[in-house]
PDB file of C-alpha atoms in Angstrom:
ATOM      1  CA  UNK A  19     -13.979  -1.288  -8.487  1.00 39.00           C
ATOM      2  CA  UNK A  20     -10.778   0.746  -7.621  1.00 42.00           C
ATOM      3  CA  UNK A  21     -10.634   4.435  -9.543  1.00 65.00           C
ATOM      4  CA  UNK A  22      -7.311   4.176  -9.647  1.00 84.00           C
ATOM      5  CA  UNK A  23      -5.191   4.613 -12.477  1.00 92.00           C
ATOM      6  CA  UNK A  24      -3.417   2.124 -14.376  1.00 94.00           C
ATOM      7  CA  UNK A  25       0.308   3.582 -14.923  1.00 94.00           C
ATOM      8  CA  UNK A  26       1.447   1.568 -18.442  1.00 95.00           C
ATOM      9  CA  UNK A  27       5.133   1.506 -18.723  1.00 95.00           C
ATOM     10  CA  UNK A  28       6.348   0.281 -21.675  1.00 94.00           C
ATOM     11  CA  UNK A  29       8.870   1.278 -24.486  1.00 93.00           C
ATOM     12  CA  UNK A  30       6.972   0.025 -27.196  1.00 92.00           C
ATOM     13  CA  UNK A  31       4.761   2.584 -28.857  1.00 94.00           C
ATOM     14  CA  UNK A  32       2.365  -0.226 -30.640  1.00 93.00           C
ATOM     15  CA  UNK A  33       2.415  -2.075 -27.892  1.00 93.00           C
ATOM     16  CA  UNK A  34       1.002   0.730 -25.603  1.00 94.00           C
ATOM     17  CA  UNK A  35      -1.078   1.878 -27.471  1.00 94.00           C
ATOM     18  CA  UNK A  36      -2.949  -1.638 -27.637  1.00 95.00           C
ATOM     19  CA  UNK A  37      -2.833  -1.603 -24.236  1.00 96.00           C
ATOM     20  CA  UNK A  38      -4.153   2.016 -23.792  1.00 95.00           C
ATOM     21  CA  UNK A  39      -7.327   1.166 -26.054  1.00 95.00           C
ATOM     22  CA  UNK A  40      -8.002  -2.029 -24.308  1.00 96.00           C
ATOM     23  CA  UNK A  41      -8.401  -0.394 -20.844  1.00 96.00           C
ATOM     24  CA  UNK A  42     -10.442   2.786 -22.096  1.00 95.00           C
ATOM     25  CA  UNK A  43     -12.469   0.135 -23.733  1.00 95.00           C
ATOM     26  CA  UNK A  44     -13.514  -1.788 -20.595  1.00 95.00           C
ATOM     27  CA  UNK A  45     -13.564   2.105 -18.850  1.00 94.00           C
ATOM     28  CA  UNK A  46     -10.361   1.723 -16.891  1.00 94.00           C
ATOM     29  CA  UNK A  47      -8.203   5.412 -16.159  1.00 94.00           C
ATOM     30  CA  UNK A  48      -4.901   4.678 -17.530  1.00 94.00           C
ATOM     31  CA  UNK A  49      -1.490   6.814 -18.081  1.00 94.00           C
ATOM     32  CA  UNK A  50       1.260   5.770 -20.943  1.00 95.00           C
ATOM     33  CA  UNK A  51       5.263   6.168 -20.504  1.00 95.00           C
ATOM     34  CA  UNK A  52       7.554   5.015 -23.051  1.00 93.00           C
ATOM     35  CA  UNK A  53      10.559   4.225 -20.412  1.00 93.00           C
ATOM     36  CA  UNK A  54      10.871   3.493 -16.464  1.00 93.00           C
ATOM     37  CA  UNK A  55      13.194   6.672 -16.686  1.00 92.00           C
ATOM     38  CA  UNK A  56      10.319   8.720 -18.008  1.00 93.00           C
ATOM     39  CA  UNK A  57       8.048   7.164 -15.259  1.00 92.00           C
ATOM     40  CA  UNK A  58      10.375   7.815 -12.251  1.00 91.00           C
ATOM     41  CA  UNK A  59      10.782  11.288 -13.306  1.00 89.00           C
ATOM     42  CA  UNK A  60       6.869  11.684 -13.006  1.00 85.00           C
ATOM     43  CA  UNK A  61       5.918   9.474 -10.267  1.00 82.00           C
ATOM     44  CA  UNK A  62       2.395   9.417  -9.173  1.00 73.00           C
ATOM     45  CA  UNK A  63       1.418   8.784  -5.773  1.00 69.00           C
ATOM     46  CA  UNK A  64       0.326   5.328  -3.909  1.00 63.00           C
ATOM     47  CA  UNK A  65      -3.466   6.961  -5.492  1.00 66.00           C
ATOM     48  CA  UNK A  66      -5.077   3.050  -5.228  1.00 72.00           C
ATOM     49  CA  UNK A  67      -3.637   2.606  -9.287  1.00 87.00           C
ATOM     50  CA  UNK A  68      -1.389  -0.347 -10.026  1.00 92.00           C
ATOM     51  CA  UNK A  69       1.771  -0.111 -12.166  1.00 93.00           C
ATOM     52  CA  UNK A  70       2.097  -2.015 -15.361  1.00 94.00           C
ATOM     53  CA  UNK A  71       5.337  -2.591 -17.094  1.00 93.00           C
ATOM     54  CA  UNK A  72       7.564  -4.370 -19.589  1.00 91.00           C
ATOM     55  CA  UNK A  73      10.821  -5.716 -18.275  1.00 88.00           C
ATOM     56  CA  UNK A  74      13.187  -5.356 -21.078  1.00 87.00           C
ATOM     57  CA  UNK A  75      13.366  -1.422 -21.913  1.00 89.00           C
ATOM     58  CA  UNK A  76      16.205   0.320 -22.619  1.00 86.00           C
ATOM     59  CA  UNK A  77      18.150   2.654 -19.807  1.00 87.00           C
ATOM     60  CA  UNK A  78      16.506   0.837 -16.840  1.00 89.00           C
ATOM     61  CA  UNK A  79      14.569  -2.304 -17.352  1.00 86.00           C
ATOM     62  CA  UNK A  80      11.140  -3.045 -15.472  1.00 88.00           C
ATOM     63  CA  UNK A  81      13.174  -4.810 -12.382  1.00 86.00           C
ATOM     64  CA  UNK A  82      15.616  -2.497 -11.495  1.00 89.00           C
ATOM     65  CA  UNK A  83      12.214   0.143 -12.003  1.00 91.00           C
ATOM     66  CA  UNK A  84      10.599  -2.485  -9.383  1.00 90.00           C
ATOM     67  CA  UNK A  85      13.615  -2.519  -6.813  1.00 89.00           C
ATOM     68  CA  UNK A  86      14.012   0.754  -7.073  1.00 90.00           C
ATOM     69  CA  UNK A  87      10.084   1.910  -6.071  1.00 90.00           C
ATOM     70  CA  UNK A  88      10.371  -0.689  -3.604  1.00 86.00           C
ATOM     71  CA  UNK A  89      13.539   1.190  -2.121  1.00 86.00           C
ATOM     72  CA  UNK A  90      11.895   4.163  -2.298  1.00 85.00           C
ATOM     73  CA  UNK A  91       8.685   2.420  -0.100  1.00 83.00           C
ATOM     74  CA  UNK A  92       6.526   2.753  -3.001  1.00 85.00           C
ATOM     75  CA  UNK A  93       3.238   0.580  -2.307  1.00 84.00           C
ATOM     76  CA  UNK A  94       1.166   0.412  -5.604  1.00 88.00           C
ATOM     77  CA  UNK A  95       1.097  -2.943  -6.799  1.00 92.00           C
ATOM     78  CA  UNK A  96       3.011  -3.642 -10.145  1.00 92.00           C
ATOM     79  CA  UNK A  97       2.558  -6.053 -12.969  1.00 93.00           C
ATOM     80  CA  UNK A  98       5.400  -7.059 -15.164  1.00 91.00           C
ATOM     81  CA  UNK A  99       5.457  -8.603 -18.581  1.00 90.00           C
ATOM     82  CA  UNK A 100       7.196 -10.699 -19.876  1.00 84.00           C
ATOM     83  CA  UNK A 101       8.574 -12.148 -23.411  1.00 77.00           C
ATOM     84  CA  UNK A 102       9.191 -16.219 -22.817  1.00 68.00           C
ATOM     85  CA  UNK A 103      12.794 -16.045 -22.385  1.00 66.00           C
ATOM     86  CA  UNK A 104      12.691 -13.457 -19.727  1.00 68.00           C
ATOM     87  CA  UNK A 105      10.682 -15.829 -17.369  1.00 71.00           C
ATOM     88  CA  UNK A 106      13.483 -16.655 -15.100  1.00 76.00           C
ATOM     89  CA  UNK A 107      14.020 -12.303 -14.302  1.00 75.00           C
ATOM     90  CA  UNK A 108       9.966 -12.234 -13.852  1.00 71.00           C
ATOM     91  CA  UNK A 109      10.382 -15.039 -10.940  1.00 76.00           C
ATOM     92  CA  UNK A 110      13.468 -12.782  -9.472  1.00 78.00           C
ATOM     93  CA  UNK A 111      10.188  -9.817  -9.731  1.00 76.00           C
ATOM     94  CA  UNK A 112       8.058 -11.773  -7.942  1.00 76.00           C
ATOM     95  CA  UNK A 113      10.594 -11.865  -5.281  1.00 79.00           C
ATOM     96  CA  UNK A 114      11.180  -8.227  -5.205  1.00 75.00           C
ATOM     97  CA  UNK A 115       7.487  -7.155  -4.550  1.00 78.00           C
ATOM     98  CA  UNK A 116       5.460  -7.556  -8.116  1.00 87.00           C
ATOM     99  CA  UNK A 117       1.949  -8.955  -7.463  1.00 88.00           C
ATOM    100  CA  UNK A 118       1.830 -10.858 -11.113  1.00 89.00           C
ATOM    101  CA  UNK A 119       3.701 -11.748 -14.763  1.00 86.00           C
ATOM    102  CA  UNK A 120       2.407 -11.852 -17.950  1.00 88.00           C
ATOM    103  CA  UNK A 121       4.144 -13.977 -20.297  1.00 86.00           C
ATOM    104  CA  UNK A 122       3.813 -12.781 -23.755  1.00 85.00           C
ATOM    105  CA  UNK A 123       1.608 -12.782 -25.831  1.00 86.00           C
ATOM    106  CA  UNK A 124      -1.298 -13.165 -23.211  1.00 89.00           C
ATOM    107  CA  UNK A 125      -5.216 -12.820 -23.585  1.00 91.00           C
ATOM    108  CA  UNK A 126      -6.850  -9.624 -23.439  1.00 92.00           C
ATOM    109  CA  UNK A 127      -9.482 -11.339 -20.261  1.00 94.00           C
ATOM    110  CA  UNK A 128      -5.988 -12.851 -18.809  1.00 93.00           C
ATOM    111  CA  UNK A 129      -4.210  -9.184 -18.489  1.00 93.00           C
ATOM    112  CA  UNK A 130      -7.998  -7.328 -17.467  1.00 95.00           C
ATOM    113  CA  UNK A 131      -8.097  -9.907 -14.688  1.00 94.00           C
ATOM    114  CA  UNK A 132      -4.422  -8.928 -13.749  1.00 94.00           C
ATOM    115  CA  UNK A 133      -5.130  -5.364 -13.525  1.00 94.00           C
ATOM    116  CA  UNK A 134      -8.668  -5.610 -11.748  1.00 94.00           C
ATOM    117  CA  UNK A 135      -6.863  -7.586  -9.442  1.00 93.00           C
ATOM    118  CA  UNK A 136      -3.457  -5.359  -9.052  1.00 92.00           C
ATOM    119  CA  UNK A 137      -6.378  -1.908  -8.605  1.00 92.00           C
ATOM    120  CA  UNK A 138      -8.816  -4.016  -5.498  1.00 90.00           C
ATOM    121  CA  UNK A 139      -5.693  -4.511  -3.859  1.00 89.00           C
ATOM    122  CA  UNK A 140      -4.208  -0.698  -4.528  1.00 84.00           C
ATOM    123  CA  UNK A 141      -7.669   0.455  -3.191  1.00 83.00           C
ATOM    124  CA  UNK A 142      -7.061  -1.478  -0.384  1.00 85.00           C
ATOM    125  CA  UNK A 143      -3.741  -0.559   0.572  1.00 81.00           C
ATOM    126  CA  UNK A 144      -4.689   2.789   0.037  1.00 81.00           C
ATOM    127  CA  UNK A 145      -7.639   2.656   2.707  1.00 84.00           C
ATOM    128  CA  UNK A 146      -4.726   0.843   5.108  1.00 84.00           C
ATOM    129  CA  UNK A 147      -2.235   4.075   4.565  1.00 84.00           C
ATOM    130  CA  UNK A 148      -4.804   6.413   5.138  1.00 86.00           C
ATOM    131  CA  UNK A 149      -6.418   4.857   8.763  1.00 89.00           C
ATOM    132  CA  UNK A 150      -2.568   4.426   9.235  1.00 89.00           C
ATOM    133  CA  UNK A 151      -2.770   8.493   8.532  1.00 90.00           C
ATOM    134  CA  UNK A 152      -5.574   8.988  11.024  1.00 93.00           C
ATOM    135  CA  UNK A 153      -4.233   6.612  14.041  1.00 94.00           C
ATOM    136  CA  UNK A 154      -1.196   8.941  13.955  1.00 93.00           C
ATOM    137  CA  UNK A 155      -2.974  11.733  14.004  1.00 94.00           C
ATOM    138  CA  UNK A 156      -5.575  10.447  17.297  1.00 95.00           C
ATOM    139  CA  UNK A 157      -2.542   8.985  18.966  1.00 93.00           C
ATOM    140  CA  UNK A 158      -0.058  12.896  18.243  1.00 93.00           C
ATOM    141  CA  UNK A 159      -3.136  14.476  20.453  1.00 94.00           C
ATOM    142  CA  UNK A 160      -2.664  12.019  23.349  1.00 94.00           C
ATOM    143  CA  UNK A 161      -1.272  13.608  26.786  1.00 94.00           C
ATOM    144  CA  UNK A 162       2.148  12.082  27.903  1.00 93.00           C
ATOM    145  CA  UNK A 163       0.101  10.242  30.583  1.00 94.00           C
ATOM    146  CA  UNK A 164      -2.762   9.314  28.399  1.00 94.00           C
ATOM    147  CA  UNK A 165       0.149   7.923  25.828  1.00 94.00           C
ATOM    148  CA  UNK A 166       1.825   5.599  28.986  1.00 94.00           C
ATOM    149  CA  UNK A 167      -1.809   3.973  29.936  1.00 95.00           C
ATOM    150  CA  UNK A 168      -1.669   3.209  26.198  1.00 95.00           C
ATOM    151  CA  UNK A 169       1.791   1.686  26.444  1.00 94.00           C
ATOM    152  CA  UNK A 170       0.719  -0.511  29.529  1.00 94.00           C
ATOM    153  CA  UNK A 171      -2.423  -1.544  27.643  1.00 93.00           C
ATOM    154  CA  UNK A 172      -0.341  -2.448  24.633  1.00 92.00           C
ATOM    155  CA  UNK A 173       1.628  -4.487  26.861  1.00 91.00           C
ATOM    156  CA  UNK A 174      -0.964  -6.749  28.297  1.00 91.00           C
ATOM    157  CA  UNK A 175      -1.074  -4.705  31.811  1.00 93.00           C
ATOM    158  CA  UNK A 176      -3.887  -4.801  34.274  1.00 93.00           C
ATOM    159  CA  UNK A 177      -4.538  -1.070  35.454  1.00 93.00           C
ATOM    160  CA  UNK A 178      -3.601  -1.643  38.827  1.00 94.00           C
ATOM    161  CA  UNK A 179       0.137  -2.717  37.354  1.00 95.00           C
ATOM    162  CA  UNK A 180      -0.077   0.438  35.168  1.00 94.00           C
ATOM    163  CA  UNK A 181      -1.464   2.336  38.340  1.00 94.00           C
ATOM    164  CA  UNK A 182       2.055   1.195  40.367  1.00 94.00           C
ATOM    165  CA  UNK A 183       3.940   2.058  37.538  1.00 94.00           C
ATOM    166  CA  UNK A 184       3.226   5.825  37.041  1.00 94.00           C
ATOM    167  CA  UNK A 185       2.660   6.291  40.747  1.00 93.00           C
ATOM    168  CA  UNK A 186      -1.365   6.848  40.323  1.00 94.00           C
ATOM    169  CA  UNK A 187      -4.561   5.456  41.509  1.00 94.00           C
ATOM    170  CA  UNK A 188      -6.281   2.139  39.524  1.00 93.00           C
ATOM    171  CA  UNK A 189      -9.170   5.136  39.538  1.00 95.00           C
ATOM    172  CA  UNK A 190      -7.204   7.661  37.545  1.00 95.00           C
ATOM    173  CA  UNK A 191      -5.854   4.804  34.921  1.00 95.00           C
ATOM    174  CA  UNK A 192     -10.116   4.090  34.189  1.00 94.00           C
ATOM    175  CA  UNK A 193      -9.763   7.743  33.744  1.00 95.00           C
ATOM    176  CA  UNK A 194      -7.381   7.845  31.231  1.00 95.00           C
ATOM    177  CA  UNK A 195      -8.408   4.228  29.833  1.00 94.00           C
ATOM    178  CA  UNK A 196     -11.535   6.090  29.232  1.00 94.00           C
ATOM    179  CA  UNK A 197     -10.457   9.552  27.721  1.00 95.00           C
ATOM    180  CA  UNK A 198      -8.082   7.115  25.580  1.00 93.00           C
ATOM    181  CA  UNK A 199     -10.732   5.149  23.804  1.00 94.00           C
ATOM    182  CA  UNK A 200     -12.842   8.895  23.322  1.00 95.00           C
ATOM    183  CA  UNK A 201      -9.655  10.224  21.572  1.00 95.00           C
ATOM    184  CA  UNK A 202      -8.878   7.640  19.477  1.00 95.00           C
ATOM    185  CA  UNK A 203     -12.315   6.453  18.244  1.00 94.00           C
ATOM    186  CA  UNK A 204     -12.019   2.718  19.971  1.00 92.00           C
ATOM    187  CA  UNK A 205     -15.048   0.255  20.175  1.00 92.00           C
ATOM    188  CA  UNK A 206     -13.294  -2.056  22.332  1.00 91.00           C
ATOM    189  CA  UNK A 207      -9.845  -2.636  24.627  1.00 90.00           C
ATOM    190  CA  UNK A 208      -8.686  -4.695  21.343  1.00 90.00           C
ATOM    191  CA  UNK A 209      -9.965  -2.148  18.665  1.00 91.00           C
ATOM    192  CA  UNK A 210      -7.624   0.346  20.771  1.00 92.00           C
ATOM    193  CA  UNK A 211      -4.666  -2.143  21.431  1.00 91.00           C
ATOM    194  CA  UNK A 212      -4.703  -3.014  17.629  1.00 89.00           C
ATOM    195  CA  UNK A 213      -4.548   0.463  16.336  1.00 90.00           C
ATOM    196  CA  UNK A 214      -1.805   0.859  18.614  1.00 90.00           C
ATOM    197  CA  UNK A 215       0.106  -1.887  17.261  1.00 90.00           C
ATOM    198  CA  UNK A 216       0.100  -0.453  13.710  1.00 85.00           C
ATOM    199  CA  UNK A 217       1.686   2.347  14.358  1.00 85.00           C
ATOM    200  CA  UNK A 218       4.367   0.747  16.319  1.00 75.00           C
ATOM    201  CA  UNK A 219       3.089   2.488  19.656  1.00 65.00           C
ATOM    202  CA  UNK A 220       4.420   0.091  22.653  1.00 48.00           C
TER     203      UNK A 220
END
């Protein structure tokens, strides 16, 4: 499971606190903040955690929290819970990015299943942002030549169309084909094209 930490937002002490024990029970990291101002003003990085949090709360409740993290391209996933009357502003969070609602009161298994669920994918987005990290950094040390091949290959060209292009022998775009899938770690023509397409390189 994820080692990320479970970021509790909520401006009920009692109920915080229940939810604080219940996660260092079952051995989960967790972090308490009585208000979304309180966690905005300490915001953790996208670490592979998930964020939990109430919606009604006084100053800024759990949505506008949720919109605004979103705004601000914050990935974690985030939980909200919910009292029964407030289902209709958990469905308008599910719209704006949440990954789950609890409607209170829930079961202790029903919320651990939430959060297990809210930290895999965390961990996984996580591992995303940081090959996302590491494509940037193989395709920054490509030559201006070596980054045009790419762009032809990206496009579906054969390397005698990329050879006419750039004014070059269908030898010297093998050469480059070659020194391209060296530099940026590529098994195959498609392992290169698709790291290419997730950074936007085209």
């Amino acid at each position: 499971m994820s080692e990320g930490v479970v970021h509790i937002v909520d401006d009920d002490a009692a109920m915080r606190d229940s939810l604080g024990f219940l996660l260092q029970v079952n051995r989960i990291p967790f972090r308490l903040y009585d208000s979304a101002v309180a966690f905005l003003e300490d915001l953790p990085a996208d670490d592979g955690g998930c964020v939990l949090t109430d919606v009604r709360m006084p100053e800024m409740n759990g949505i506008e929290m949720v919109r605004l993290l979103k705004g601000k391209g914050y990935r974690s996933p985030m939980i909200v819970m919910t009292g029964h009357a407030d289902v209709p502003l958990a469905i308008e969070a599910m719209k704006a990015g949440v990954v789950d609602f609890l409607e209170k009161p829930f079961e202790e298994e029903v919320l651990l299943r939430a959060v297990r669920s809210a930290l895999e994918l965390g961990h996984v987005q996580r591992d995303q942002d940081a090959a996302l990290v590491e494509t940037r950094r193989r395709i920054a040390t490509l030559s201006p030549r070596e980054r045009d091949v790419l762009k032809g290959l990206v496009e579906g060209k054969a390397n005698k169309v990329i050879a006419f292009d750039h004014g070059i022998s269908p030898r010297t775009v093998e050469i480059y084909r070659a020194s391209l899938m060296t530099k940026m770690q590529a098994k195959s023509l498609s392992e290169l094209v698709r790291m290419a397409l997730s950074v936007e390189v085209s």
